[in-house]
mmCIF file of C-alpha atoms in Angstrom:
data_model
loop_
_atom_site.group_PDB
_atom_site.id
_atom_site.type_symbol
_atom_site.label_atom_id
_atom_site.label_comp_id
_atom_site.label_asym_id
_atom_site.label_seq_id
_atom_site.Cartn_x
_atom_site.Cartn_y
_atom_site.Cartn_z
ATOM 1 C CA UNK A 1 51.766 51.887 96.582
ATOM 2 C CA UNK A 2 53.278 55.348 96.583
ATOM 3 C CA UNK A 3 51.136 58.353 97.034
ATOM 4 C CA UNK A 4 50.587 60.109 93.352
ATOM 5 C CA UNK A 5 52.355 62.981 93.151
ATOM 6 C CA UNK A 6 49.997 66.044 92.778
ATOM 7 C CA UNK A 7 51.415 66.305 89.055
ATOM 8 C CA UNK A 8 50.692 63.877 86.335
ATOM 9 C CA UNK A 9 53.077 60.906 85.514
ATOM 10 C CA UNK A 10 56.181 62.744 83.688
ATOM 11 C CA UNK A 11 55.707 65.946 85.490
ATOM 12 C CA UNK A 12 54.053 69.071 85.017
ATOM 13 C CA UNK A 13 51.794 69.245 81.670
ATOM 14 C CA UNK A 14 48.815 70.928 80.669
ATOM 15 C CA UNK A 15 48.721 69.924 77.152
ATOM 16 C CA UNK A 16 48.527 72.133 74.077
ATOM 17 C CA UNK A 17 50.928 75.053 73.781
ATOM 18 C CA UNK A 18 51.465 78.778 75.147
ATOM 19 C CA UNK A 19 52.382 80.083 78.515
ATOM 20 C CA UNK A 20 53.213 77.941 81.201
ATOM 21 C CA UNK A 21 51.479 80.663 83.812
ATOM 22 C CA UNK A 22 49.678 77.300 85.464
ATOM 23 C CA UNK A 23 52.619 75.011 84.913
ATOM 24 C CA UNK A 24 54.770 77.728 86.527
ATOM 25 C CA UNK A 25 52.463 78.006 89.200
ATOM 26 C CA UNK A 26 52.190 74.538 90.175
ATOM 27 C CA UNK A 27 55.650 74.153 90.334
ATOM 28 C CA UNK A 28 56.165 77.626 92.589
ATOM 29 C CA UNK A 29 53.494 76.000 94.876
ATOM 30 C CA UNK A 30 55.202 72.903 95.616
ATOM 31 C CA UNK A 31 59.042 74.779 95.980
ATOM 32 C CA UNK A 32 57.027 77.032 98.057
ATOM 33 C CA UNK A 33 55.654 74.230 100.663
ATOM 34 C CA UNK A 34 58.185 72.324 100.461
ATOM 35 C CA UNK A 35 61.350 74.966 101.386
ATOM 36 C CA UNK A 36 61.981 76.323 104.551
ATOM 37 C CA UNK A 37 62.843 74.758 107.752
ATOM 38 C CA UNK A 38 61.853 70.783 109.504
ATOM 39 C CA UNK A 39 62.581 68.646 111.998
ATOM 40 C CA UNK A 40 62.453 65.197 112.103
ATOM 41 C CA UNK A 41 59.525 63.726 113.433
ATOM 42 C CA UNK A 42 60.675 60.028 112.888
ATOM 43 C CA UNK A 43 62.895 57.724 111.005
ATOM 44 C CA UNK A 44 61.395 54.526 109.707
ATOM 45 C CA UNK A 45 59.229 53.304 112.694
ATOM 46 C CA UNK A 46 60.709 55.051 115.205
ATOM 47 C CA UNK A 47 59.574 58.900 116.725
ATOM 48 C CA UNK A 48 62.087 61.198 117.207
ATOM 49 C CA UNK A 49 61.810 61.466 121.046
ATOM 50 C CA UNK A 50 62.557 57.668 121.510
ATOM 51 C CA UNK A 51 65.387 58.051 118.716
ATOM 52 C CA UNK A 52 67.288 60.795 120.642
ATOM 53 C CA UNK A 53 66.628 59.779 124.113
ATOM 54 C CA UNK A 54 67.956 56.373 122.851
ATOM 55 C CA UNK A 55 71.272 59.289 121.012
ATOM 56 C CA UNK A 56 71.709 61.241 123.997
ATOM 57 C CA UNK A 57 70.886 63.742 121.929
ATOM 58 C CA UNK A 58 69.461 67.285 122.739
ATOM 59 C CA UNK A 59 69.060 68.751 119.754
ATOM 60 C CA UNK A 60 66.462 67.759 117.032
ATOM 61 C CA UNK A 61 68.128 66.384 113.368
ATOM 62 C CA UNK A 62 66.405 69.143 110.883
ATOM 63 C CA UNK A 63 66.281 69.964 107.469
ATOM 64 C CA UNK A 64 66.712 73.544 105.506
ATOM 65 C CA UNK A 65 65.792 73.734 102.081
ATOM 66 C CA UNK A 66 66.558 77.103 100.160
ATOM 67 C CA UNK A 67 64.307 78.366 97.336
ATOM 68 C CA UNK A 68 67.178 77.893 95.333
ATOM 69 C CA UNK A 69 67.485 74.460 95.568
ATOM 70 C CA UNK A 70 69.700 74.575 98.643
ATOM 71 C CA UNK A 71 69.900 71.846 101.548
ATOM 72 C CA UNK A 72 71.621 72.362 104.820
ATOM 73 C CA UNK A 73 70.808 70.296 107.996
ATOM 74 C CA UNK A 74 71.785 69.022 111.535
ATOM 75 C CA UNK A 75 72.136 64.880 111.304
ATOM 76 C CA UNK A 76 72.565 64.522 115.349
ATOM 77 C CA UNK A 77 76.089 64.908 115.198
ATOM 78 C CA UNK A 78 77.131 67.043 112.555
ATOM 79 C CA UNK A 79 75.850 69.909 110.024
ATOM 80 C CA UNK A 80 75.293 68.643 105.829
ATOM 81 C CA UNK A 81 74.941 70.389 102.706
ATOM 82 C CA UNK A 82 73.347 68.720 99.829
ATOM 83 C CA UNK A 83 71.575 70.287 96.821
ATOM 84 C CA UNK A 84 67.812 69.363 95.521
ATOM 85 C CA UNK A 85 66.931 69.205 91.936
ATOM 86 C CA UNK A 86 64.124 71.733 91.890
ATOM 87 C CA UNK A 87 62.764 70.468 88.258
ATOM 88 C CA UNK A 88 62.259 66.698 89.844
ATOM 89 C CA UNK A 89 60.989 68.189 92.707
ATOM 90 C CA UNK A 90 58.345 69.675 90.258
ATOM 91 C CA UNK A 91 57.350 66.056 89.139
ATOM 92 C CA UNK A 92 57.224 64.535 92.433
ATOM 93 C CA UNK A 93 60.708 63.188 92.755
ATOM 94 C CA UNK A 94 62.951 64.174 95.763
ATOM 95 C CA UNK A 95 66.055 64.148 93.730
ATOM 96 C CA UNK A 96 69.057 65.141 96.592
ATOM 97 C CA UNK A 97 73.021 65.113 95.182
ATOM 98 C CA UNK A 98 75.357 64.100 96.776
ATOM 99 C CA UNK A 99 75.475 64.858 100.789
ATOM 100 C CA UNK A 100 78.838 66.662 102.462
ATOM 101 C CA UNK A 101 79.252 66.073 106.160
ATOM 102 C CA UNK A 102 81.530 68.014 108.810
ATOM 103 C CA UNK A 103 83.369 64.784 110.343
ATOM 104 C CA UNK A 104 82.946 65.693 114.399
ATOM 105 C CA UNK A 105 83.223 62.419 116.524
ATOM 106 C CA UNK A 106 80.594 61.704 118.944
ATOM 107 C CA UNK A 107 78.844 58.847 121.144
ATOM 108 C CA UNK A 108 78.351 55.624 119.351
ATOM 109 C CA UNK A 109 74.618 56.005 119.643
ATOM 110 C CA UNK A 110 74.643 59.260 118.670
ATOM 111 C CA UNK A 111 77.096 58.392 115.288
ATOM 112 C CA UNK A 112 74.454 55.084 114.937
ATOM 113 C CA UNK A 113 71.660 57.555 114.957
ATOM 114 C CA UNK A 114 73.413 60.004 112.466
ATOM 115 C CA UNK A 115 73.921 56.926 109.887
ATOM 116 C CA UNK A 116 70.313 55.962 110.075
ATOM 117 C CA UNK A 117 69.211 59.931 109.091
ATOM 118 C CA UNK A 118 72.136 60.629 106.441
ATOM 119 C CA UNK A 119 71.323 56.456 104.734
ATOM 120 C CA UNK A 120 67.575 57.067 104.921
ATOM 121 C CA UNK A 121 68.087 60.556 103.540
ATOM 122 C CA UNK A 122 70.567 59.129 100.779
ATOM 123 C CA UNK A 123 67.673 56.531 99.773
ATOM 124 C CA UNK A 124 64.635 59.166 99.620
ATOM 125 C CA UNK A 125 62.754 58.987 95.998
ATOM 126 C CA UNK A 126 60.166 60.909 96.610
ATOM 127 C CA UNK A 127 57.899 62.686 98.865
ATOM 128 C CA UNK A 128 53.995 62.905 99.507
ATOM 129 C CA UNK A 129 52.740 65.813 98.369
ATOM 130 C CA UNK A 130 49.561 65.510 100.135
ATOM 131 C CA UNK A 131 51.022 65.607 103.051
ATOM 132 C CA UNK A 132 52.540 69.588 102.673
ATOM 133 C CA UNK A 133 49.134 71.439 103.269
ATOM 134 C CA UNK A 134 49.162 69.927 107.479
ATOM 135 C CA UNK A 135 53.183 70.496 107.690
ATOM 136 C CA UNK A 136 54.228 67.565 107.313
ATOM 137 C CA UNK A 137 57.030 66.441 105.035
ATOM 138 C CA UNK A 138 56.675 62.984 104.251
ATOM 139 C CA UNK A 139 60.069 61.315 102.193
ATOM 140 C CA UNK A 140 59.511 57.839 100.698
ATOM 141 C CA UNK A 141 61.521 54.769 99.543
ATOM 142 C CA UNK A 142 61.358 53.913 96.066
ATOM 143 C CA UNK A 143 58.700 51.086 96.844
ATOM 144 C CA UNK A 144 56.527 54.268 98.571
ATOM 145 C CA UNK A 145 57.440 53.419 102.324
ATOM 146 C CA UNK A 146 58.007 56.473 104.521
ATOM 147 C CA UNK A 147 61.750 56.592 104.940
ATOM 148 C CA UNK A 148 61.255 59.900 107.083
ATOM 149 C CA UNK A 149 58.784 62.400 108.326
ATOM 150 C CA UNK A 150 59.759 65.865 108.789
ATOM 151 C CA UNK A 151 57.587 68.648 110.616
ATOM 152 C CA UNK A 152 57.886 72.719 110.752
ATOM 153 C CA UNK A 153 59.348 73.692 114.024
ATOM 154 C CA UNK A 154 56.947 75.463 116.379
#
């Protein structure tokens, strides 16, 4: 089952009427943990040591998002932009448009292990909030799997 979100089902409610002050809170709270910079840690099974030994890669496939909804990132190959719905985000929902790519050739492993980040990053639903207060970044599958686990760089 998927982790519950740390908002109720629907998204952020308190019930009644007034000022949002908590709701807006809440929400600032998760933008806040959840923006900034990652690095993969692994995709699917795999840990991202194995994954770009197996690439030939050097440098580590990463994640930016902006407090403005933003997304930039290295895929193992190339650099992406994407945007992230900051109002899903709110009720647990990863909601990503759609993802640009620069188009620079390289190895066949290297392209193989770009695919794998930019289709598992396509698929993300969701993410585990819990997960946010140790630094981790945990994006799920719409059945709750963990497509991808992202961690702040050190």
């Amino acid at each position: 089952p998927r982790p519950g979100p740390l908002l109720p089902p629907g998204g952020v409610s308190e019930g009644g009427s007034g000022g949002g002050s908590r709701t807006d809170a809440i929400v600032s709270s998760i933008t806040e943990q959840v923006t900034g910079d990652w690095n993969l840690a692994s995709l699917g099974d795999q840990g991202v040591d194995q994954l770009m030994q197996m690439a030939g890669l050097s440098n580590t496939p990463s994640l930016s998002i902006g407090d403005d909804g933003s997304v930039a990132g290295f895929s193992g190959v190339n650099r992406f932009t994407s945007g992230l719905d900051l109002d899903q985000l709110s009720q647990g929902n990863f909601d990503l448009g759609q993802i640009a790519s620069t188009r620079m050739a390289g190895s066949t492993e290297a392209m193989g292990l770009e695919d794998q980040f930019l289709s598992a990053l396509s698929n993300v639903q969701g993410f585990d909030v819990s997960s946010l207060a140790d630094g981790v970044l945990s994006l799920l599958g719409d059945n709750g799997q963990e497509l991808m686990r992202f961690i702040r760089p050190s």
